[in-house]
XYZ file of C-alpha atoms in Angstrom:
678
model
C -0.065 0.048 0.045
C 1.367 3.484 -0.831
C 2.061 5.922 2.131
C 1.971 9.454 1.702
C 4.936 11.503 1.000
C 5.436 14.959 2.501
C 7.494 17.889 1.168
C 10.650 18.531 3.156
C 10.491 15.787 5.860
C 7.126 16.813 7.382
C 5.523 13.553 8.532
C 2.995 14.031 11.268
C 4.282 13.528 14.941
C 2.418 10.004 15.160
C 5.169 8.576 12.702
C 7.546 8.349 15.663
C 5.837 6.916 18.826
C 6.268 8.950 21.920
C 8.408 11.747 20.020
C 8.610 14.390 22.589
C 8.826 17.333 20.406
C 8.234 18.478 16.864
C 7.271 21.336 14.863
C 4.097 23.262 16.333
C 2.489 23.311 12.932
C 2.229 19.996 10.903
C 1.975 19.608 6.970
C -0.854 18.157 5.425
C 0.096 14.903 3.735
C 1.451 15.343 0.120
C -0.817 12.667 -1.359
C -3.905 14.328 0.389
C -3.602 17.137 -2.062
C -4.867 16.536 -5.624
C -4.050 19.269 -8.100
C -6.234 20.505 -10.955
C -4.363 23.637 -11.304
C -3.423 25.533 -14.783
C -0.164 26.879 -13.482
C 1.513 24.089 -11.547
C 0.043 21.061 -12.889
C 1.330 21.378 -16.322
C 4.651 21.893 -14.931
C 4.503 18.691 -12.975
C 3.514 16.778 -16.159
C 6.481 18.274 -18.025
C 8.741 17.429 -15.172
C 7.273 13.811 -15.368
C 7.249 13.429 -19.120
C 10.301 15.525 -20.040
C 12.558 16.545 -17.245
C 12.988 13.440 -15.373
C 13.506 11.179 -18.308
C 15.932 13.619 -19.757
C 17.807 13.619 -16.212
C 17.913 9.871 -16.269
C 19.170 9.815 -19.820
C 21.982 12.237 -19.146
C 22.943 10.353 -15.918
C 23.423 7.417 -18.377
C 25.144 9.231 -21.205
C 27.632 11.070 -18.965
C 28.709 8.065 -17.116
C 26.820 8.526 -13.737
C 25.201 5.497 -13.866
C 28.351 3.755 -15.276
C 30.195 4.866 -11.943
C 27.893 2.632 -9.870
C 28.452 -0.310 -12.438
C 32.130 0.064 -11.935
C 32.061 0.534 -8.336
C 30.185 -2.921 -7.960
C 32.850 -4.554 -10.170
C 35.717 -2.607 -8.355
C 37.187 -2.082 -11.905
C 37.475 1.055 -14.080
C 38.040 4.443 -13.773
C 35.540 7.404 -12.233
C 34.368 8.697 -15.428
C 32.635 12.033 -14.463
C 33.958 15.254 -13.234
C 33.158 15.438 -9.546
C 32.854 13.228 -6.710
C 29.130 14.383 -5.967
C 28.041 13.171 -9.284
C 26.487 10.359 -7.528
C 23.773 12.497 -6.107
C 22.418 13.336 -9.438
C 20.950 9.774 -9.708
C 19.723 10.109 -6.054
C 18.156 13.550 -6.890
C 16.307 12.195 -9.823
C 15.151 9.162 -8.143
C 13.708 11.472 -5.268
C 11.939 13.551 -7.903
C 10.639 10.425 -9.720
C 9.314 9.138 -6.497
C 7.369 12.150 -5.898
C 6.084 12.106 -9.308
C 5.032 8.636 -9.157
C 2.445 9.755 -6.425
C 1.045 12.207 -8.951
C 1.244 10.184 -12.012
C 1.484 6.374 -11.555
C 3.957 4.909 -14.101
C 5.112 1.225 -13.960
C 7.657 1.608 -16.496
C 9.207 4.536 -14.462
C 8.896 2.645 -11.249
C 10.591 -0.236 -12.814
C 13.500 1.765 -13.991
C 13.888 3.234 -10.667
C 14.123 -0.238 -9.087
C 16.865 -1.186 -11.716
C 18.936 1.825 -10.754
C 18.403 1.159 -6.984
C 19.693 -2.516 -7.632
C 22.969 -0.818 -9.084
C 23.350 1.521 -6.360
C 23.023 -1.409 -3.872
C 25.572 -3.256 -5.561
C 28.093 -0.434 -5.530
C 27.672 -0.247 -1.661
C 30.428 -1.682 0.338
C 29.763 -4.479 2.951
C 29.953 -2.080 5.832
C 27.573 0.388 4.324
C 29.960 2.843 2.726
C 28.675 4.150 -0.574
C 30.932 6.458 -2.818
C 31.825 5.472 -6.346
C 34.576 7.966 -6.461
C 36.616 5.709 -3.968
C 35.010 2.311 -4.382
C 35.811 1.848 -8.111
C 39.612 1.923 -7.429
C 40.427 2.500 -3.558
C 43.993 2.757 -4.632
C 43.372 5.647 -6.911
C 40.408 7.575 -5.571
C 39.170 10.880 -6.813
C 41.665 13.648 -6.169
C 39.082 15.448 -4.075
C 38.502 12.275 -1.955
C 41.847 11.994 -0.169
C 43.714 8.723 0.383
C 41.335 7.365 3.149
C 37.732 7.738 3.876
C 36.655 11.036 5.427
C 39.723 12.741 5.525
C 38.716 15.394 3.073
C 35.125 15.638 4.204
C 35.547 19.038 5.620
C 36.491 20.799 2.523
C 36.287 18.607 -0.699
C 35.272 14.968 -0.586
C 31.423 15.401 -0.365
C 31.048 11.933 1.107
C 28.527 12.863 3.695
C 26.751 15.226 0.849
C 26.322 12.012 -1.082
C 25.037 10.357 2.057
C 22.539 13.132 2.558
C 21.081 13.012 -0.874
C 20.799 9.135 -0.526
C 18.631 9.632 2.670
C 16.412 12.205 0.902
C 15.853 9.879 -1.973
C 15.283 6.818 0.175
C 12.623 8.690 2.362
C 10.740 9.856 -0.912
C 10.768 6.587 -2.500
C 9.674 4.783 0.616
C 6.717 6.976 1.302
C 5.739 6.989 -2.405
C 5.959 3.203 -3.056
C 6.023 1.544 0.265
C 9.072 -0.225 -1.121
C 12.302 -0.630 1.118
C 14.948 -1.480 -1.342
C 16.448 2.165 -1.318
C 15.644 2.852 2.139
C 17.521 -0.354 3.442
C 20.724 0.932 1.449
C 20.179 4.317 3.119
C 19.806 3.098 6.669
C 22.877 0.678 6.208
C 24.955 3.979 5.160
C 23.467 5.833 7.972
C 24.430 3.121 10.614
C 28.074 3.341 9.260
C 27.926 7.301 9.361
C 26.559 7.084 13.106
C 29.267 4.559 14.026
C 32.106 6.747 12.470
C 31.067 10.303 13.703
C 30.145 11.523 17.306
C 31.366 12.157 20.637
C 34.399 9.940 21.281
C 34.684 9.309 17.568
C 35.591 11.158 14.458
C 34.950 14.790 14.472
C 34.015 16.860 11.363
C 31.672 19.561 10.175
C 30.397 18.278 6.781
C 31.821 20.429 4.059
C 28.403 20.529 2.085
C 25.591 20.268 4.340
C 22.514 17.912 3.686
C 23.385 14.904 5.605
C 21.891 16.637 8.617
C 18.429 16.997 6.935
C 18.654 13.481 5.647
C 19.384 12.031 9.005
C 16.213 13.875 10.381
C 14.222 12.218 7.717
C 15.385 8.552 8.569
C 14.768 9.401 12.274
C 11.288 10.056 11.425
C 10.870 6.976 9.564
C 12.543 4.541 12.092
C 12.496 6.565 15.488
C 16.066 5.853 15.817
C 17.651 8.504 18.342
C 21.038 7.943 17.011
C 20.188 9.504 13.590
C 18.802 12.730 15.243
C 21.813 12.853 17.750
C 24.260 12.699 14.769
C 22.486 15.238 12.953
C 22.686 17.515 16.060
C 26.343 16.397 16.340
C 27.161 17.651 12.701
C 25.616 20.867 13.389
C 27.519 21.362 16.830
C 30.734 20.533 15.238
C 30.771 23.832 13.158
C 33.078 26.431 14.553
C 35.365 24.036 16.254
C 38.004 23.434 13.610
C 41.335 25.122 14.771
C 43.105 25.328 11.161
C 41.207 28.377 10.057
C 42.838 31.889 10.064
C 40.162 33.821 11.904
C 41.834 37.148 11.013
C 41.607 36.618 7.231
C 38.760 37.996 5.227
C 38.995 35.134 2.694
C 35.994 32.858 3.475
C 37.882 29.811 2.521
C 40.716 30.616 4.923
C 38.556 31.743 7.801
C 35.774 29.029 7.351
C 32.850 31.227 6.572
C 32.666 29.565 3.229
C 31.408 26.343 4.845
C 29.445 28.133 7.791
C 32.225 26.867 9.904
C 33.533 30.149 11.032
C 32.023 29.974 14.551
C 29.560 27.700 16.504
C 26.148 27.733 14.678
C 24.341 28.722 18.058
C 26.593 31.823 18.009
C 25.799 32.731 14.227
C 23.443 35.527 13.345
C 24.455 36.261 9.808
C 24.063 34.314 6.543
C 27.702 33.723 5.099
C 29.466 31.686 2.543
C 28.129 29.251 -0.224
C 24.533 29.980 -0.237
C 23.167 26.329 -1.097
C 25.271 24.765 1.713
C 23.902 27.627 4.077
C 20.357 27.175 3.456
C 20.535 23.355 3.770
C 22.267 24.014 7.059
C 19.689 26.336 8.432
C 16.997 23.827 7.407
C 18.652 21.137 9.322
C 18.932 23.715 12.301
C 15.263 24.381 12.185
C 14.650 20.441 12.158
C 17.085 19.914 15.100
C 15.483 23.021 17.013
C 12.022 21.659 16.618
C 12.940 18.148 17.502
C 15.031 18.807 20.564
C 13.811 22.214 21.922
C 17.221 23.609 21.552
C 16.447 27.347 22.116
C 19.931 28.537 21.229
C 19.718 26.941 17.830
C 16.227 28.394 17.514
C 17.647 31.778 18.260
C 20.367 31.395 15.788
C 18.143 30.286 12.851
C 15.530 33.102 13.673
C 18.377 35.806 13.558
C 19.923 34.290 10.377
C 16.686 34.544 8.548
C 15.932 38.006 9.574
C 19.496 38.939 8.280
C 18.673 37.289 4.990
C 15.294 38.847 4.210
C 16.459 42.448 5.595
C 19.882 42.462 3.962
C 20.756 39.528 1.514
C 17.898 38.482 -0.778
C 17.125 39.713 -4.393
C 13.761 41.101 -5.156
C 12.825 37.863 -7.107
C 13.736 35.647 -4.168
C 17.444 34.795 -5.272
C 19.937 33.867 -2.737
C 23.788 33.943 -3.177
C 24.966 37.443 -4.882
C 28.631 36.610 -5.357
C 29.780 34.174 -8.173
C 33.042 33.673 -6.526
C 32.143 30.693 -4.231
C 28.385 30.839 -5.206
C 27.828 32.739 -1.964
C 26.235 35.368 0.298
C 27.898 38.934 -0.019
C 28.173 41.578 2.700
C 25.012 42.932 4.088
C 23.063 44.785 1.145
C 25.708 43.593 -1.257
C 23.221 42.812 -4.062
C 24.800 43.895 -7.337
C 22.569 43.366 -10.544
C 25.371 43.242 -13.016
C 27.232 40.181 -11.512
C 24.282 38.576 -9.546
C 24.707 34.889 -9.231
C 21.461 33.484 -7.739
C 21.986 29.872 -8.113
C 18.906 27.722 -8.857
C 19.792 25.361 -6.099
C 19.952 28.176 -3.502
C 16.187 29.031 -4.274
C 15.384 25.526 -3.770
C 17.289 25.392 -0.632
C 15.483 28.535 0.487
C 12.055 26.886 -0.011
C 13.159 24.137 2.201
C 14.394 26.509 4.946
C 11.327 28.916 4.718
C 8.834 26.116 5.052
C 10.543 24.905 8.095
C 10.446 28.426 9.656
C 6.605 28.421 8.890
C 6.264 25.181 10.823
C 8.228 26.572 13.707
C 6.339 29.762 14.043
C 3.032 29.700 12.035
C 3.692 33.007 10.578
C 2.802 34.063 7.062
C 5.969 35.981 6.488
C 7.954 32.657 5.750
C 5.286 31.567 3.419
C 5.572 35.118 1.637
C 9.214 34.457 1.219
C 8.772 30.911 0.061
C 6.099 32.052 -2.567
C 8.510 34.692 -3.853
C 11.039 32.212 -4.436
C 8.889 29.625 -5.803
C 7.152 31.690 -8.599
C 10.222 33.769 -9.394
C 13.881 32.857 -8.862
C 13.210 29.090 -8.575
C 11.156 28.302 -11.745
C 13.274 30.722 -13.706
C 15.924 27.982 -13.513
C 14.021 25.592 -15.766
C 12.890 26.392 -19.428
C 9.465 26.074 -20.477
C 10.512 23.101 -22.486
C 11.309 21.307 -19.333
C 14.913 20.302 -20.582
C 16.808 23.628 -20.591
C 18.223 25.209 -17.435
C 19.839 28.030 -15.561
C 22.592 27.232 -13.069
C 22.733 31.075 -12.240
C 19.887 33.526 -12.443
C 20.886 36.792 -13.710
C 19.224 40.091 -12.808
C 20.265 41.968 -16.058
C 21.548 40.976 -19.403
C 23.105 44.196 -21.451
C 24.656 44.065 -24.938
C 28.312 44.699 -24.587
C 28.509 43.549 -21.138
C 29.333 39.985 -19.731
C 31.380 38.196 -17.023
C 32.501 34.836 -16.617
C 29.533 33.580 -14.406
C 26.803 35.102 -16.460
C 24.330 32.954 -18.319
C 22.608 34.853 -20.907
C 20.771 31.773 -22.351
C 19.876 28.307 -21.085
C 21.788 25.248 -21.405
C 20.740 21.560 -21.554
C 23.122 20.202 -18.857
C 26.169 21.177 -16.717
C 29.336 19.337 -15.716
C 28.018 20.239 -12.088
C 24.328 19.248 -12.857
C 23.098 19.903 -9.297
C 20.391 22.344 -10.356
C 18.674 20.311 -13.141
C 18.375 17.420 -10.830
C 17.391 19.515 -7.757
C 14.586 21.020 -9.759
C 13.204 17.433 -10.644
C 12.584 16.816 -7.046
C 11.173 20.181 -5.973
C 8.586 20.634 -8.454
C 6.423 17.555 -7.903
C 6.817 18.068 -4.252
C 4.627 21.324 -4.271
C 1.344 19.798 -3.258
C 2.955 19.118 0.228
C 3.295 23.135 0.813
C -0.351 23.905 0.145
C -1.903 23.286 3.540
C -0.920 22.685 7.203
C -2.616 22.140 10.433
C -2.140 22.945 14.191
C -4.639 21.273 16.314
C -8.191 22.333 14.837
C -6.771 25.046 12.860
C -6.240 24.622 9.112
C -3.664 26.859 7.250
C -4.153 27.741 3.489
C -0.626 28.630 2.457
C -0.580 28.425 -1.200
C -3.346 29.164 -3.716
C -3.366 26.065 -6.100
C -6.599 24.761 -7.628
C -7.329 21.115 -6.496
C -8.870 19.314 -3.786
C -7.578 18.163 -0.313
C -9.051 16.038 2.532
C -7.602 16.367 5.976
C -8.837 15.170 9.476
C -9.908 17.682 11.937
C -11.254 16.626 15.220
C -10.604 13.045 13.890
C -13.190 13.340 10.984
C -12.404 14.298 7.360
C -12.756 17.616 5.923
C -12.518 18.228 2.236
C -11.355 21.598 0.772
C -11.649 22.361 -2.854
C -9.619 25.294 -4.190
C -10.674 26.981 -7.546
C -8.641 29.947 -8.869
C -6.519 31.112 -11.718
C -3.668 32.057 -9.487
C -1.177 33.773 -10.014
C -2.889 35.590 -12.799
C -6.270 36.406 -10.902
C -6.610 36.986 -7.220
C -10.275 35.623 -6.896
C -9.816 32.589 -4.810
C -12.554 30.178 -4.104
C -12.831 27.556 -1.461
C -15.580 24.930 -0.851
C -15.357 23.436 2.735
C -17.145 20.377 3.257
C -16.728 18.566 6.697
C -18.026 14.975 7.060
C -20.110 16.388 9.774
C -21.001 20.063 10.779
C -18.158 21.084 12.894
C -16.448 24.196 14.438
C -12.935 24.804 13.573
C -10.749 27.558 12.105
C -9.568 28.262 8.625
C -6.525 30.299 8.338
C -6.069 31.780 4.957
C -2.792 33.480 4.225
C -3.165 37.063 3.094
C 0.011 37.485 1.129
C 2.382 40.161 2.103
C 2.120 41.879 -1.224
C -1.529 42.190 -0.679
C -0.907 43.880 2.704
C 1.293 46.417 1.077
C 4.347 44.588 2.036
C 6.925 43.717 -0.600
C 9.118 41.658 1.616
C 8.998 40.964 5.476
C 11.584 44.000 6.106
C 12.434 47.343 4.602
C 14.818 45.946 2.240
C 12.192 46.363 -0.590
C 9.084 48.396 -0.390
C 6.184 49.522 -2.507
C 6.355 53.252 -3.744
C 2.553 53.106 -4.508
C -0.594 52.481 -2.686
C -2.757 49.735 -3.767
C -6.028 50.785 -5.414
C -8.055 47.883 -3.978
C -8.220 45.936 -0.741
C -8.698 42.199 0.200
C -12.260 41.187 0.551
C -13.689 38.035 2.182
C -17.105 36.447 1.928
C -18.977 33.177 2.757
C -21.758 31.892 0.871
C -21.999 35.287 -0.735
C -22.079 37.416 2.587
C -19.176 39.598 3.570
C -17.649 38.139 6.686
C -15.729 39.639 9.397
C -12.318 38.185 10.345
C -9.339 38.759 12.585
C -5.833 38.819 11.150
C -3.093 36.782 13.071
C 0.464 36.502 11.766
C -0.611 37.437 8.279
C -3.420 35.052 8.046
C -7.197 35.608 7.895
C -8.741 33.732 10.816
C -12.282 32.419 9.978
C -13.490 30.637 12.986
C -17.008 29.226 12.578
C -19.056 26.183 12.605
C -18.545 24.822 8.993
C -21.063 22.840 7.295
C -20.845 20.866 3.940
C -20.650 23.027 0.870
C -19.764 26.166 2.453
C -18.076 28.511 0.034
C -15.375 31.008 1.096
C -14.130 33.505 -1.356
C -11.188 35.744 -1.006
C -10.348 38.578 -3.497
C -6.706 39.682 -3.531
C -6.017 43.002 -5.179
C -3.908 42.223 -8.497
C -2.660 45.854 -8.927
C 0.767 46.466 -10.809
C 3.079 47.695 -8.027
C 6.212 49.539 -8.089
C 8.919 48.089 -6.008
C 11.956 50.354 -4.645
C 14.924 49.084 -2.734
C 16.384 50.483 0.650
C 18.831 53.120 -0.062
C 21.483 50.659 1.355
C 21.391 48.696 -1.773
C 23.404 51.082 -4.016
C 22.805 49.283 -7.415
C 19.035 49.907 -7.177
C 18.982 53.609 -6.437
C 16.794 55.678 -8.695
C 15.359 52.413 -10.037
C 12.105 50.446 -9.984
C 10.906 47.083 -10.251
C 7.476 45.583 -11.405
C 5.397 43.192 -9.478
C 1.737 42.068 -9.987
C 0.455 39.600 -7.474
C 3.479 37.268 -6.434
C 5.314 37.682 -9.717
C 8.262 39.824 -10.319
C 8.536 41.118 -13.930
C 11.248 41.931 -16.496
C 11.592 43.318 -19.826
C 13.156 41.145 -22.486
C 14.574 42.221 -25.794
C 12.191 39.991 -27.876
C 9.173 42.243 -26.840
C 10.834 45.486 -26.991
C 12.511 45.962 -30.425
C 15.609 43.877 -29.495
C 16.428 46.052 -26.252
C 15.681 46.100 -22.756
C 18.365 48.325 -21.091
C 17.279 51.411 -22.584
C 13.737 51.400 -20.893
C 12.758 54.227 -18.369
C 9.766 53.853 -16.162
C 9.089 57.152 -14.700
C 6.785 57.821 -11.648
C 3.799 58.542 -13.911
C 4.096 55.333 -15.834
C 0.725 53.330 -15.670
C 1.044 49.521 -16.714
C -2.102 47.540 -18.017
C -2.091 43.673 -17.420
C -3.323 41.716 -20.417
C -3.230 37.970 -20.473
C -1.640 36.520 -23.858
C -2.523 32.737 -24.031
C -0.185 32.099 -26.904
C 2.795 33.609 -25.378
C 5.212 31.711 -23.287
C 2.650 29.133 -22.540
C 0.347 31.688 -21.439
C 1.480 34.801 -19.333
C -0.071 38.046 -18.088
C 1.931 40.678 -19.639
C 2.313 44.234 -18.482
C 2.296 47.093 -20.903
C 2.907 50.837 -20.907
C 3.925 53.883 -23.050
C 7.105 54.959 -21.303
C 10.352 56.682 -22.489
C 12.870 54.691 -24.512
C 16.442 55.861 -25.002
C 18.253 55.795 -28.321
C 22.029 56.473 -28.468
C 23.411 57.366 -31.815
C 27.103 56.702 -31.062
C 28.365 58.004 -34.577
C 26.437 61.431 -33.874
C 27.089 61.191 -30.358
C 23.582 62.036 -29.494
C 21.048 60.620 -27.063
C 17.236 60.965 -27.767
C 14.259 59.680 -25.812
C 11.034 58.632 -27.223
C 7.840 57.214 -25.727
C 7.141 53.783 -26.913
C 4.795 50.801 -26.062
C 6.995 48.639 -23.563
C 5.998 45.243 -22.507
C 7.211 43.322 -19.480
C 6.889 39.515 -18.952
C 7.072 37.322 -15.800
C 10.730 36.989 -14.655
C 10.616 33.240 -14.602
C 9.589 33.241 -18.180
C 12.754 34.930 -19.647
C 15.356 33.493 -22.024
C 12.846 31.129 -23.716
C 13.063 32.977 -26.958
C 16.755 33.102 -27.491
C 19.738 35.300 -26.117
C 19.308 39.053 -25.796
C 19.046 41.975 -23.153
C 16.804 41.491 -20.135
C 16.147 44.076 -17.150
C 14.510 43.723 -13.831
C 15.386 47.043 -12.326
C 14.629 50.186 -14.561
C 15.896 53.617 -14.159
C 13.077 56.155 -13.383
C 15.205 59.122 -14.978
C 17.389 59.570 -17.792
C 20.260 60.658 -15.542
C 20.137 57.041 -13.934
C 20.809 55.121 -17.155
C 24.272 53.883 -17.679
C 24.642 54.868 -21.198
C 28.401 54.808 -21.112
C 28.154 51.480 -19.158
C 26.846 49.992 -22.277
C 30.450 49.867 -23.579
C 32.058 49.116 -20.313
C 34.793 46.364 -19.980
C 33.877 43.016 -18.997
C 33.962 42.540 -15.330
C 35.592 39.445 -13.881
C 33.496 36.659 -12.377
C 34.604 33.281 -11.060
C 32.382 30.253 -10.935
């Protein structure tokens, strides 16, 4: 019998008997939510029919599968680039497992089993699983070191591989009920727990995720050692004595690995953005499951630092190409922005955990910003072209080493494409949550869900055309008339809040307000932590309607973000917009959006798989270099959702637009290439 799969390790407390602590808010089971949505369901179908098969095919053609076969035979030469290439198979198995719950597929399930068989044969008798060493222990990958674990702190990724194995095993077990991959993972986890811990080997994992994976295995098994080891790895950070604390180089001072000081003392997001957000996700897990107040204070403080000083307007994380890392506070350059797709994915995992800790809509607001903008921008509408980094602007005559002006089919380091395969089909697990008899509605996705309130089933049917339309309808049907609370998230953008800080604000006022009715009658409600709380005795077929204002909003940045001064970004609903060359006479960097510009929204069903575009007549600058003149003429300008850019070829793209001619970087069009290091 298939068991339910939750996004991001969110099984109910009953999974582990007598579990003393857990998140105060619990997710509604993944398989309890069936989508009919016009925005997400097609993406999930493309993921199932295109992205996952393409990912598996590339794992075959690039030698990732062959590495496991050679490891089983103890013969050959590791044939891919990185020692963490094993994880691309694990992540795609995880995504395929989620997808099997949405779209049963015997052929896919059989193929997954064949891969799991190869993974199992590559595992060493004591549970060790790392093809970069097992193929030829005498000549391991040069990142691996001569013996197990000796380079785990900085290069080997042995525990990173284990973490993705655990995540995949968790998903596969709950999606299919099979234990073939789970048994491999448990055998490896038992080895890891026997090697690392107090009185054993001490190391802070170089690339975090094993901590999250161990927590998932703890939830399945109730084995305390898994949770204890996850906590041990977190508490090991900041204890290595070989760093130079006086150095500003993040590799030398430990900040690149979030290893510069104990996690409980950290208050700022630093270092490699993906590693960081995976760590912070695990810190939230361990804080929830152990009641560790110091870890809770740390992760709360770091989250606040990110949303107040280190996040891009479209939800991107990791501003600096060198090290794929967070910059200093307010260091958010547009020309060289990095914004790795994996960082947005990790940000979704982290923000959902923060919501489960606190039940506050601000975390879901940030999650929504990432999900609808800087995350799905990472995958093309065809389902098989990708961005590793997500640019904030593309200008003619300017490039740098890490800039990606067009999508790629694959990367030597293919973490982002395979990460997308596992995130997209997990979205149903983020829609609803519960705390006692309070039901949270977090995402607006058409479909139906069934959950238990007071031990009795309650059905909720969502109908909407989100994110294009703010009219939301919920039909609530308890099995028997019952009193409980429905908490509907009123997004920050609908409450005049661009982000839960003053990093970005709206410069204009909304023309309309939120309205709520039940069975056609306006209803009074209170707002708690960003949720409209509707407490009543519900009967079968009650219809709740929520109308969110979908005005086009102007976003401005804090004066501390130097690159964005004198500029404005556009937002409608949860979507950030950009201008792209294809809609604007081959250019985008010459567009002004003055304060008096009025944009109209218009849905174009035949454009980019159907999008709402924004249009206005605004000044456009023309530079005649030969005559050395600059002229400004008003033209109709079109903006598209940021996520949809670069699906029509290579050309200019802009998110932030100058409001005045004096703020246009006309000379900058001819600037020298800036260095960037990936």
